[in-house]
Short mmCIF file of C-alpha atoms in Angstrom, two decimals:
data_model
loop_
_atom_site.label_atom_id
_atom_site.label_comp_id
_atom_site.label_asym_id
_atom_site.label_seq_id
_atom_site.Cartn_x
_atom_site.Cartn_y
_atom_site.Cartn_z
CA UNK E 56 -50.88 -86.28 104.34
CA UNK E 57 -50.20 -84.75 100.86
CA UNK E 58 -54.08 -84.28 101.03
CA UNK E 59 -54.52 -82.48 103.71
CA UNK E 60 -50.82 -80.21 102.85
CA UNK E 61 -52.75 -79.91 99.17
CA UNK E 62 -56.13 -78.81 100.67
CA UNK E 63 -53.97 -76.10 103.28
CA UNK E 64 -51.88 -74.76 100.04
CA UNK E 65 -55.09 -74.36 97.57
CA UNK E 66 -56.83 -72.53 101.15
CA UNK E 67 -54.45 -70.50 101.56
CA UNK E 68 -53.94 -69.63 97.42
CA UNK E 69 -57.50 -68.84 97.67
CA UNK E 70 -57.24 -66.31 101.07
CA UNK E 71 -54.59 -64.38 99.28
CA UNK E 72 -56.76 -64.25 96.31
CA UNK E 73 -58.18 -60.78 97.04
CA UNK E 74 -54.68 -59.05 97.96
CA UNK E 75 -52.93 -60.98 94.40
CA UNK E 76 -55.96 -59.65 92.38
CA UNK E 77 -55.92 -55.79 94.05
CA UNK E 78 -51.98 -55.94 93.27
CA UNK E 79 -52.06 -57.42 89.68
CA UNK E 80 -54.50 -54.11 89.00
CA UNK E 81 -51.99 -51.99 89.92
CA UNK E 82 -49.68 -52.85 86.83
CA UNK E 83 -52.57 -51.30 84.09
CA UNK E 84 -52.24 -47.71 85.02
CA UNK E 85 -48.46 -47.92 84.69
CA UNK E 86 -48.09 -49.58 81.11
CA UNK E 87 -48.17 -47.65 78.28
CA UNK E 88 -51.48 -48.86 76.50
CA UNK E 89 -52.33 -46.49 73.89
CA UNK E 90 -55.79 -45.67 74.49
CA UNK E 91 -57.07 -43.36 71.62
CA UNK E 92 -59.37 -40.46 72.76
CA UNK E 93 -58.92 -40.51 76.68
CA UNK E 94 -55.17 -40.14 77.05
CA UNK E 95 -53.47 -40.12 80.17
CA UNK E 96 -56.59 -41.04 82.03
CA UNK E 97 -56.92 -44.68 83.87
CA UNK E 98 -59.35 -46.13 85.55
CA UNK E 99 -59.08 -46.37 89.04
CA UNK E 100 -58.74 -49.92 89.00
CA UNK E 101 -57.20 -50.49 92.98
CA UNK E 102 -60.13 -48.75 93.75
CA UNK E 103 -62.71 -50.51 92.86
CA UNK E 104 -60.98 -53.83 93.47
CA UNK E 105 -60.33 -52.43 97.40
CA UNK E 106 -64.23 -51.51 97.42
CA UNK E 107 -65.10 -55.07 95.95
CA UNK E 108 -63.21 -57.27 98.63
CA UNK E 109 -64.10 -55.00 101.49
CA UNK E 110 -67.96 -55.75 100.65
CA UNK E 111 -67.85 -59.20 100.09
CA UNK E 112 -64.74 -60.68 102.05
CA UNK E 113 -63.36 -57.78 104.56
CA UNK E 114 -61.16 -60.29 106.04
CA UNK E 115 -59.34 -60.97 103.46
CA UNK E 116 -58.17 -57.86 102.41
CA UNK E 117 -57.67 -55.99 105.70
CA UNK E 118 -56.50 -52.51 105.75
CA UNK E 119 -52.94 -52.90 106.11
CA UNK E 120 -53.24 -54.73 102.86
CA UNK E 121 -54.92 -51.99 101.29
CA UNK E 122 -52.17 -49.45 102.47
CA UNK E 123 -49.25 -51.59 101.16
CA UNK E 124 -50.99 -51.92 97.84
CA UNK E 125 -51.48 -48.17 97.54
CA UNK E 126 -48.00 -47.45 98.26
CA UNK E 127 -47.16 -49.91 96.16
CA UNK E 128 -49.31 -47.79 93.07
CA UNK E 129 -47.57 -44.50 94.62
CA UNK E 130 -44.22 -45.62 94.33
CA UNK E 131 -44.28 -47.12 90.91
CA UNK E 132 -46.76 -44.31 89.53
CA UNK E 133 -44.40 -41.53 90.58
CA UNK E 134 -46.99 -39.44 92.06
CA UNK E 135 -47.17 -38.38 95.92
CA UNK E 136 -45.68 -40.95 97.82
CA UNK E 137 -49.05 -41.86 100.79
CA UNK E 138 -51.70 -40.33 98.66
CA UNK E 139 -53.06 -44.12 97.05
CA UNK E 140 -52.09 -45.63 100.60
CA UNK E 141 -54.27 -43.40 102.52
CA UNK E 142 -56.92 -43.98 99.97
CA UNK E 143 -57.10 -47.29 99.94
CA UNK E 144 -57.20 -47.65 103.08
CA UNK E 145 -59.57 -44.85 103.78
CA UNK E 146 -62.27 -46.77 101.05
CA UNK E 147 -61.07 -50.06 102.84
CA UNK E 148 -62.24 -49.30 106.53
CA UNK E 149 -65.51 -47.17 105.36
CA UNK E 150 -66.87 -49.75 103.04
CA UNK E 151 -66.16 -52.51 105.85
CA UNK E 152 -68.18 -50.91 108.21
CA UNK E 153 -70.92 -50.14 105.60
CA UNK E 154 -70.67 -53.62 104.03
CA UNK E 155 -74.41 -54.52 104.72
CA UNK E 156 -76.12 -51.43 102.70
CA UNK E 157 -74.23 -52.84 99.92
CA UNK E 158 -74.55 -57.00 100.58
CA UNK E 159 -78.17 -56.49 100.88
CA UNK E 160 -79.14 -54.18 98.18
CA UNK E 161 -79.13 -54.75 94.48
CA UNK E 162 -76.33 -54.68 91.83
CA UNK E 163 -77.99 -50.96 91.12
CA UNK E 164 -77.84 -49.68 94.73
CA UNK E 165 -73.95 -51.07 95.24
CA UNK E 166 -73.25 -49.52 91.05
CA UNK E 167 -74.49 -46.24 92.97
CA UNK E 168 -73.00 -46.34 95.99
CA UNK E 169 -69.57 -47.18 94.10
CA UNK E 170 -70.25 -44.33 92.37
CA UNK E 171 -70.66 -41.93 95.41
CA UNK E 172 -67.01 -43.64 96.69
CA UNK E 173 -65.75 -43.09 93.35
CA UNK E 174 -66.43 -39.06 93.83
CA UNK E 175 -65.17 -39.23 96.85
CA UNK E 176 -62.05 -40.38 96.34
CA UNK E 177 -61.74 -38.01 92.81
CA UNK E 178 -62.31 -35.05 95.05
CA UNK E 179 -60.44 -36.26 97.96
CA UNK E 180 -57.19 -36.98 95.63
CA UNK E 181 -57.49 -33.59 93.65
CA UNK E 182 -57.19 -31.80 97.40
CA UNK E 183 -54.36 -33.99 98.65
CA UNK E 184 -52.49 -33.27 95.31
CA UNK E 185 -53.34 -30.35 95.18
CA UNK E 186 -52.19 -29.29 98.49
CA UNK E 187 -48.97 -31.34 97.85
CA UNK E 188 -48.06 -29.61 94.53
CA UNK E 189 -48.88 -26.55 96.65
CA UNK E 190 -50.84 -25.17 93.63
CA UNK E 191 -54.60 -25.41 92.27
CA UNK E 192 -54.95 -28.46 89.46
CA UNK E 193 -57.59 -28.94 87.38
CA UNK E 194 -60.58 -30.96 88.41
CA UNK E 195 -61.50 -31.91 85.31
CA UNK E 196 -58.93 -34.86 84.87
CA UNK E 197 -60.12 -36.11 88.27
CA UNK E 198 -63.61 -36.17 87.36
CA UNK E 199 -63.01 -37.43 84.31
CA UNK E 200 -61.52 -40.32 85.66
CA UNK E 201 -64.00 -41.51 88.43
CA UNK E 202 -66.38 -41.35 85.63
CA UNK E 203 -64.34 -43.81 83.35
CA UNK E 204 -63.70 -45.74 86.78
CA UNK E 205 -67.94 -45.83 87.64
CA UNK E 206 -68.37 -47.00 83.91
CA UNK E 207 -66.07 -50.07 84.00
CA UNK E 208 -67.58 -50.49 87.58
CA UNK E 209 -70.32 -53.87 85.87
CA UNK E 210 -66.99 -55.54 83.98
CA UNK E 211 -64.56 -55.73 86.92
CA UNK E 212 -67.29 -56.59 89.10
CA UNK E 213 -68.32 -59.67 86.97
CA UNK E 214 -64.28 -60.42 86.36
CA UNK E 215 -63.75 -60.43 90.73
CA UNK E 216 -66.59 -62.19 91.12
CA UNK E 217 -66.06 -65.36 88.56
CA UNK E 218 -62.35 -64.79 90.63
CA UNK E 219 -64.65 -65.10 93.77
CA UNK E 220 -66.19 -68.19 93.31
CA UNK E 221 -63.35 -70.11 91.87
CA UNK E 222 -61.46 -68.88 95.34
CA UNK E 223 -64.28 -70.04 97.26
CA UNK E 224 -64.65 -73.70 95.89
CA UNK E 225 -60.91 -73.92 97.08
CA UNK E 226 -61.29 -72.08 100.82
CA UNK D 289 -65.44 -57.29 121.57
CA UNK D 290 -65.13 -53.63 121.94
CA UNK D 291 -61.50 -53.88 122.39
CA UNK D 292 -61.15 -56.01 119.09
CA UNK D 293 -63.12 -52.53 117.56
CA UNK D 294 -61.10 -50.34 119.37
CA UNK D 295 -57.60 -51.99 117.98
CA UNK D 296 -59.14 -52.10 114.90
CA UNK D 297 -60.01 -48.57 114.63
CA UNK D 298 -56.61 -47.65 116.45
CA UNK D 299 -54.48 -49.64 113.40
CA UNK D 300 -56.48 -47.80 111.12
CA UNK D 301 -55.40 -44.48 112.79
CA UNK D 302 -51.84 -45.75 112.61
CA UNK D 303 -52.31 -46.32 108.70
CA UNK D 304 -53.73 -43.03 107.76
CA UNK D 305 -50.91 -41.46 109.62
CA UNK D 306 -48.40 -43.53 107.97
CA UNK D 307 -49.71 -42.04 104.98
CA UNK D 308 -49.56 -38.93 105.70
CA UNK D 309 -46.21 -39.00 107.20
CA UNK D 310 -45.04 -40.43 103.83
CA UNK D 311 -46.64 -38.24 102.41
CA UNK D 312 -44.71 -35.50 104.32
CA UNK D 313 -41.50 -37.24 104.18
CA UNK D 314 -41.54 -37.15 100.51
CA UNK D 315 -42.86 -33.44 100.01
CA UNK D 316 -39.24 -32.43 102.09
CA UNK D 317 -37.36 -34.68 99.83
CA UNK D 318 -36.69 -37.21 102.38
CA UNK D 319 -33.67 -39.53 100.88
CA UNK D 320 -35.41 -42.51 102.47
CA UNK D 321 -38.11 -41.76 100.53
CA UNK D 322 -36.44 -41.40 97.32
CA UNK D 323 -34.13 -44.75 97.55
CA UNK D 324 -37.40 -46.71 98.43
CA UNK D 325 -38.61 -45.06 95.03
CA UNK D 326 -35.75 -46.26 93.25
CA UNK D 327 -35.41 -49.38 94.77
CA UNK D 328 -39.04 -50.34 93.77
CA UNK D 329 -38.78 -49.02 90.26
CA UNK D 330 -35.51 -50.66 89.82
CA UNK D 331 -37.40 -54.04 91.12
CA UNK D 332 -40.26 -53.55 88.78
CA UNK D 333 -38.88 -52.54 85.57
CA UNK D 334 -38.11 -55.74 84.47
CA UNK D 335 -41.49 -56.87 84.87
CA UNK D 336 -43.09 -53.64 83.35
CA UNK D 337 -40.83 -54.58 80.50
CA UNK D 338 -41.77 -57.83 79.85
CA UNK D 339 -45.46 -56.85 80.18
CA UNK D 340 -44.81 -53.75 77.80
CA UNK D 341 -43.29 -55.47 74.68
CA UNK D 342 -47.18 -57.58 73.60
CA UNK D 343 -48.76 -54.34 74.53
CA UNK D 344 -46.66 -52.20 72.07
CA UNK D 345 -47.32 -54.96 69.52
CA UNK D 346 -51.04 -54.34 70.22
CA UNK D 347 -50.63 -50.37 69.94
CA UNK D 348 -48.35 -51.21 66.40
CA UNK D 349 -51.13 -53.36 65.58
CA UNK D 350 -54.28 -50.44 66.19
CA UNK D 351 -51.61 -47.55 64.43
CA UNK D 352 -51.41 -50.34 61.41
CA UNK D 353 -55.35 -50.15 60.79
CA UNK D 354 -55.28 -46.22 61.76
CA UNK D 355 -52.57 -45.65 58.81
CA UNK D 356 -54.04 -48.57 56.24
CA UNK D 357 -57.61 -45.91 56.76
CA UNK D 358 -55.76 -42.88 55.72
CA UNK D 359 -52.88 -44.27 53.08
CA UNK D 360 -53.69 -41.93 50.26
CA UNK D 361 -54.18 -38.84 52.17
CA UNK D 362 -50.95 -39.47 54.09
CA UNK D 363 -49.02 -40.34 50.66
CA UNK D 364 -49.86 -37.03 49.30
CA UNK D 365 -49.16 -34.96 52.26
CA UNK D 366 -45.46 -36.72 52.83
CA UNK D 367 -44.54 -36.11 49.03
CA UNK D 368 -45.42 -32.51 49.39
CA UNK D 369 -43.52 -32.62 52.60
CA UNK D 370 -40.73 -34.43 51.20
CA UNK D 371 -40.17 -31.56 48.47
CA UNK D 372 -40.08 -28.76 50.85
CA UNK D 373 -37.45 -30.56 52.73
CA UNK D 374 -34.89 -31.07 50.21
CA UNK D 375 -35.32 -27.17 49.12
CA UNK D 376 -34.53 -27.29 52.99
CA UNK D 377 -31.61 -29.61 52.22
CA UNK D 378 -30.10 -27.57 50.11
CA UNK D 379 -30.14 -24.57 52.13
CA UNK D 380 -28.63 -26.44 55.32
CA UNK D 381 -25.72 -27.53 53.29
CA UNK D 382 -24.68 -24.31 52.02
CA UNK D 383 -25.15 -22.93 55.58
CA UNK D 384 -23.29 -25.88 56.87
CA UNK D 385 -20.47 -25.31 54.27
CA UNK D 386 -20.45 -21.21 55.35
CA UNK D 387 -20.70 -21.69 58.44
CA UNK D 388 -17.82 -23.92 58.73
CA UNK D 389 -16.07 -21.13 57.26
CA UNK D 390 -16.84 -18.48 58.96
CA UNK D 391 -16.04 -20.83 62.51
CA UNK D 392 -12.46 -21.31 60.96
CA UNK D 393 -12.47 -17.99 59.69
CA UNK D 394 -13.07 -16.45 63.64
CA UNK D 395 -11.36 -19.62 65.06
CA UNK D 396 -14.39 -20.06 66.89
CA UNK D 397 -14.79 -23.21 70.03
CA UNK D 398 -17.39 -25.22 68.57
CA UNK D 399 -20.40 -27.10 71.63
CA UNK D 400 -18.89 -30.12 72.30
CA UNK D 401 -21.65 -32.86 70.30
CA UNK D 402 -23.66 -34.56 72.56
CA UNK D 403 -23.84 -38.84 73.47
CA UNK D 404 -27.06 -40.84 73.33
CA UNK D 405 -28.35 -43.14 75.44
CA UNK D 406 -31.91 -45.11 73.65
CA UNK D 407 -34.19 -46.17 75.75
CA UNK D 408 -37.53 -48.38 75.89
CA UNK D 409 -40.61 -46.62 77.13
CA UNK D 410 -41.91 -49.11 79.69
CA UNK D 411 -44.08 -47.40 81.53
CA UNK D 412 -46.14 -44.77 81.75
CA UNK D 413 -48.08 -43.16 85.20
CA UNK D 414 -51.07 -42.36 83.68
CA UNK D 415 -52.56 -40.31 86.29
CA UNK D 416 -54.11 -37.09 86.28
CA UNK D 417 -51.39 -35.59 88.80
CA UNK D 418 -48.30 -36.95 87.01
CA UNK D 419 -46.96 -36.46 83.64
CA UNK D 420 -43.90 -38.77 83.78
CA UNK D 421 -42.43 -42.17 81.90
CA UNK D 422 -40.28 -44.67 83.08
CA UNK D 423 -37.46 -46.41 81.05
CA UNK D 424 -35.52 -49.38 81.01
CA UNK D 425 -31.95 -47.50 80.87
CA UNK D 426 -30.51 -46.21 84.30
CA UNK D 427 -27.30 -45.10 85.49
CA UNK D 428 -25.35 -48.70 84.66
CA UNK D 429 -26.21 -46.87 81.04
CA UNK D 430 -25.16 -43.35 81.80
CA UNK D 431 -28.51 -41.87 82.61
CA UNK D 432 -27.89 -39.03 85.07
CA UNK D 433 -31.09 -37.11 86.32
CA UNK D 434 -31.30 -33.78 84.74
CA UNK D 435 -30.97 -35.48 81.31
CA UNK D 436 -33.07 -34.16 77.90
CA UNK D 437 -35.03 -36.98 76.58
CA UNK D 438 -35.73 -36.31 72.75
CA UNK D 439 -37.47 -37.83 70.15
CA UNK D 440 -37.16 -37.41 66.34
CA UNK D 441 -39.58 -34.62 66.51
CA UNK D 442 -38.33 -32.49 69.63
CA UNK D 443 -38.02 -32.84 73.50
CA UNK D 444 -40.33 -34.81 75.76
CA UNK D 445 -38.83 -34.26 79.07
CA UNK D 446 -36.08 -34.60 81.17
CA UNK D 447 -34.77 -37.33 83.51
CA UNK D 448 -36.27 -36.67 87.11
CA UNK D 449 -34.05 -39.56 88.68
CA UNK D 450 -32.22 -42.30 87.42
CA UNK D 451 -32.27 -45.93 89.30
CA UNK D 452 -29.29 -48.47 88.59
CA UNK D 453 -31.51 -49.75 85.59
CA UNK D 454 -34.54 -47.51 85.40
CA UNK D 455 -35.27 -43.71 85.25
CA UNK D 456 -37.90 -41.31 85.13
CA UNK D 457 -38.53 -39.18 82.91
CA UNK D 458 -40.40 -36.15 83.75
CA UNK D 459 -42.56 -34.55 80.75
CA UNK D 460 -42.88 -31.10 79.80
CA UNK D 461 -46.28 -31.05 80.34
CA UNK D 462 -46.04 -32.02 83.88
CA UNK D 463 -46.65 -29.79 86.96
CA UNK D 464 -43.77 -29.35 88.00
CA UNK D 465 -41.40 -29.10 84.69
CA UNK D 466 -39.46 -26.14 84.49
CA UNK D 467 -37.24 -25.62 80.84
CA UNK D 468 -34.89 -23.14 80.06
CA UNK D 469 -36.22 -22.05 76.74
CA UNK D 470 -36.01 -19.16 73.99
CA UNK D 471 -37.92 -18.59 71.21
CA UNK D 472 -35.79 -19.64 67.72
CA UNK D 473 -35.97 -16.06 65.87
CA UNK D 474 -35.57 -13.45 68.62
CA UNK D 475 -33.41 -15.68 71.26
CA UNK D 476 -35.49 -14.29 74.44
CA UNK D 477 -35.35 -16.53 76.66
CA UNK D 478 -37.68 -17.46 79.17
CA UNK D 479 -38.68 -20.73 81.22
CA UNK D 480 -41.44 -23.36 79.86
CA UNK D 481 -43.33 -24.39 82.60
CA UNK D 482 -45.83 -27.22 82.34
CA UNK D 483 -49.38 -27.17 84.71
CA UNK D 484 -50.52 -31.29 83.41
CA UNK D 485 -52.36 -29.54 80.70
CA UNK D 486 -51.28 -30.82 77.10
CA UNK D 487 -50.07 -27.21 76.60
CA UNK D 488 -47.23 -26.06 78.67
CA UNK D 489 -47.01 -21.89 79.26
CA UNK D 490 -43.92 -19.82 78.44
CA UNK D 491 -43.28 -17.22 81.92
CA UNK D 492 -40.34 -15.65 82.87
CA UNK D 493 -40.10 -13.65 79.22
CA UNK D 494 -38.26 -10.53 79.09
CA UNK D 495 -41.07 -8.10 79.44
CA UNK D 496 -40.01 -6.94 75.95
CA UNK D 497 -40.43 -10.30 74.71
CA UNK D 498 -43.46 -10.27 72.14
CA UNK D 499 -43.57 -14.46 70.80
CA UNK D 500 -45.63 -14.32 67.79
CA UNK D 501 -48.27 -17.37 67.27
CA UNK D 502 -46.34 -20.02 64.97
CA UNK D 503 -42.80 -19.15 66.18
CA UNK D 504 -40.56 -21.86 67.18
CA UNK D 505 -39.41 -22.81 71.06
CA UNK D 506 -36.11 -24.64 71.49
CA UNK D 507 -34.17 -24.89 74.80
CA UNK D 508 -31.78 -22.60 75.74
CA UNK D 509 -28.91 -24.33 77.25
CA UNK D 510 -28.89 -22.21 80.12
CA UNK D 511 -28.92 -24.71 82.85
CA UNK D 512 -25.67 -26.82 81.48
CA UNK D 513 -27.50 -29.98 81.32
CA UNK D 514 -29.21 -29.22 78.17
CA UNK D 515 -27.69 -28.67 74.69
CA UNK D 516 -29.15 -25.42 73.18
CA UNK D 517 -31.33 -26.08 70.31
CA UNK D 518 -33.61 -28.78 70.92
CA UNK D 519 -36.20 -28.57 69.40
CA UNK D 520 -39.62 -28.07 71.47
CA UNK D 521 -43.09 -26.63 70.22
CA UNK D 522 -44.65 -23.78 68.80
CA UNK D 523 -46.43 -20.90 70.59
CA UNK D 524 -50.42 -21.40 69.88
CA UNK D 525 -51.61 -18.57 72.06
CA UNK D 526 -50.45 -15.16 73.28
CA UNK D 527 -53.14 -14.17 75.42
CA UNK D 528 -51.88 -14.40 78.82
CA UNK D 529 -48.81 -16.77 79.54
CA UNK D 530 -48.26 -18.09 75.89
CA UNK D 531 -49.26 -21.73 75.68
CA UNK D 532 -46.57 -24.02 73.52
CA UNK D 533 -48.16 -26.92 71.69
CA UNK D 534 -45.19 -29.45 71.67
CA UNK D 535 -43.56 -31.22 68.48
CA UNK D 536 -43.40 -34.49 70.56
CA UNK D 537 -46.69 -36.57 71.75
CA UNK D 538 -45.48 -38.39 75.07
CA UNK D 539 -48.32 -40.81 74.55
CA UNK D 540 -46.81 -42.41 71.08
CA UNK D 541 -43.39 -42.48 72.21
CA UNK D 542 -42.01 -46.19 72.62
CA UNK D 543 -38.26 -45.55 72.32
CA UNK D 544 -36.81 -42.26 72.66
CA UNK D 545 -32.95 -40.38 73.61
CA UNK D 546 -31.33 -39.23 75.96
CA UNK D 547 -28.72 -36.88 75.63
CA UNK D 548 -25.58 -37.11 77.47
CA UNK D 549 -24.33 -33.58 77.16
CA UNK D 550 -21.51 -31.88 79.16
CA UNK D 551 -21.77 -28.07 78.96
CA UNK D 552 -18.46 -26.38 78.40
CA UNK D 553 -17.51 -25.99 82.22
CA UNK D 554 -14.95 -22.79 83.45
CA UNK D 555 -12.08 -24.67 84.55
CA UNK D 556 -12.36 -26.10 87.93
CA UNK D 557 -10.47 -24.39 91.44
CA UNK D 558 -6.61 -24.20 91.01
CA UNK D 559 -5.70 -27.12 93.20
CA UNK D 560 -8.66 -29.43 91.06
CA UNK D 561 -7.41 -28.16 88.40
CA UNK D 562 -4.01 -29.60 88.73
CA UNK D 563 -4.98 -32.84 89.37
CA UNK D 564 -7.15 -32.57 86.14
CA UNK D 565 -4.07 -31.30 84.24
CA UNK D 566 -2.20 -34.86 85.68
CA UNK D 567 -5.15 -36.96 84.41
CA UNK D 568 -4.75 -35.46 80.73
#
């Protein structure tokens, strides 16, 4: 009996693996690490978490998930309440139904196409702000940081998926 | 099968225009919006707080190394500083010492001195549409939005709302910071406004207003919430809107003030001001 009630609890530890992970990578772009030469710019961590479980385990990180963990990041960050949240859940529902192109490929070919999503969503968010603020801002910051994002893309990768396959030795 | 697709695709339809309600909500200002803000903040600070006090031992650890590299160079440059301010001393005493004569000598009201409130930096949204901070103090501590926060060096920002323990401090360089300001020497006054670049413009000078690079920026006091004086940044460039490079780097700051400062009011309404005369 315990068994079985231990098995369910690790199972069900390891299906909200993906949704604790994507939240935990909220906190890094709100504490104040000093990080000489780059400034204010952060990697867009949620991101690339969102685009990680919605390759390799869609199911587990649906898109409602990805919404509340954007407006989680929007309330906290102080910026435009919605903007992460439709995002998220924008990168969340694309990369789902794109999965394959990615699960087939190479680490290269899913580094790229990260990439492209990366730019996407840099572009995307400068428009959305900018048509919030109701005033042109500067790309460059944007940019800037799906660049950073795209560079860190290998390390987080390798981090999620040692995360991965300790979740799936417990599902 | 299809209909699984179909509800699928219709919840994501729901979720992008949850977003962009939101998103709409909180451009008006919606209160809802706002308390939810609050409430999470409030929620999280503790937790930013815990997580912020190793990572400001790693940042004291890095400025350690960064100050061990440069010792010698830094020695110098603070002795020859340290001279110029005591000739500086001296002068501020015997304009203290005058000017406290010349107040008694017109019998002039002097600005009531302004409270502190010190706060912990424990967060900090590090996006590239946001310039803002978040602190451990909130209104339990007397933080009221509108608020100067200052550091030893000049201004950062001011509160943009204040939780029950947490506010928000919105920096000058942020898009939508607006100062009351006026440059030291001539007292024009005009507004800093910040665009997310590190260097905030000056607008809203009196056309006659000529700021010189190198002159001094300190606030105003023209919107009562501010004492006049505060230090703020020097103008760096006159072509176009005049750019201000600030005294104060927000990205250093781990503790900084905030100034609890009631601007001499014109007594209230008759009626209030009864009642006000019964509470003295």
């Amino acid at each position: 009996m315990t068994g079985a009630l231990g098995r369910r609890a690790a199972r069900l530890w390891g299906q909200a693996t993906p949704a604790l992970l994507t939240t935990l990578l909220v906190l890094p772009s709100i504490l104040p690490i000093e990080s000489p030469g780059i400034g204010e710019i952060a990697p867009m961590l949620t991101v690339m978490a969102v685009f990680y479980w919605s390759v390799y385990t869609p199911e587990l990180l649906p898109p409602w998930l990805a919404f509340a963990v954007g407006l989680l990041q929007d309330l906290v960050s102080g910026g435009p309440v919605g903007m992460m949240a439709l995002i998220l859940v924008l990168v969340a529902t694309y990369v789902a139904t794109q999965r394959r192109i990615f699960l087939s490929r190479s680490f290269v070919v899913g580094w790229g196409g990260f990439a492209l999503i990366a730019l996407a969503v840099a572009a995307g968010s400068w428009a959305v702000a900018s048509l919030y603020f109701a005033s042109l801002l500067r790309p460059a910051p944007m940019l800037l940081q799906a660049l950073i994002t795209v560079m860190l893309y290998p390390g987080l990768v390798w981090l999620l998926a040692r995360a991965q396959i300790t979740m799936m030795r417990q599902v | 099968m299809p209909i699984r697709v179909m509800a699928q695709r219709f919840a994501t339809l729901l979720l992008v225009a949850a977003a962009v309600g939101l998103m709409l909500l909180g451009r008006a200002d919606n209160p809802v919006v706002e308390r939810l803000r609050l409430a999470v903040v409030d929620a999280a600070t503790p937790v930013l707080a815990a997580l912020s006090e190793p990572i400001g031992t790693i940042n004291h650890a890095i400025r350690e190394v960064d100050e061990l590299l440069f010792l010698r160079e830094r020695n110098a440059m603070l002795r020859e500083e340290n001279a110029r301010l005591l000739q500086w001393q001296a002068v501020a005493r015997r304009l203290e010492q005058e000017n406290a004569q010349l107040r008694a000598l017109v019998k002039a009201r002097p600005d009531p001195l302004p409270a502190y409130v010190t706060a912990r930096v424990v967060g900090d949204s590090a996006g590239p549409f946001v310039r803002t901070l978040l602190l451990n103090a909130g209104q339990r501590d007397g933080v009221k939005s509108g608020q100067a926060a200052v550091v030893a060096e000049g201004m950062v920002g001011r509160v943009l709302e204040a939780g029950e323990r947490s506010a928000r401090i919105l920096l000058l360089s942020d898009l939508n910071s607006r100062v009351p300001v006026m440059i030291e020497t001539t007292r024009q006054r005009g507004i800093l406004a910040g665009d997310n670049g590190p260097q905030p413009k000056l607008v809203f000078l009196a056309a006659s207003a000529r700021p010189q690079i190198g002159e001094r920026i300190v606030t105003s006091g023209h919107d009562g919430m501010l004492p006049p004086g505060l230090p703020i940044g020097t103008v760096v460039s006159t072509s176009g809107d005049p750019r201000v490079e600030l005294f104060a780097r927000a990205e250093r700051i781990e503790y900084l003030r905030l100034v609890r400062y009631e601007a001499p009011r014109l007594p209230p309404p008759a009626r209030d001001g009864a009642q006000a005369a019964q509470r003295r």
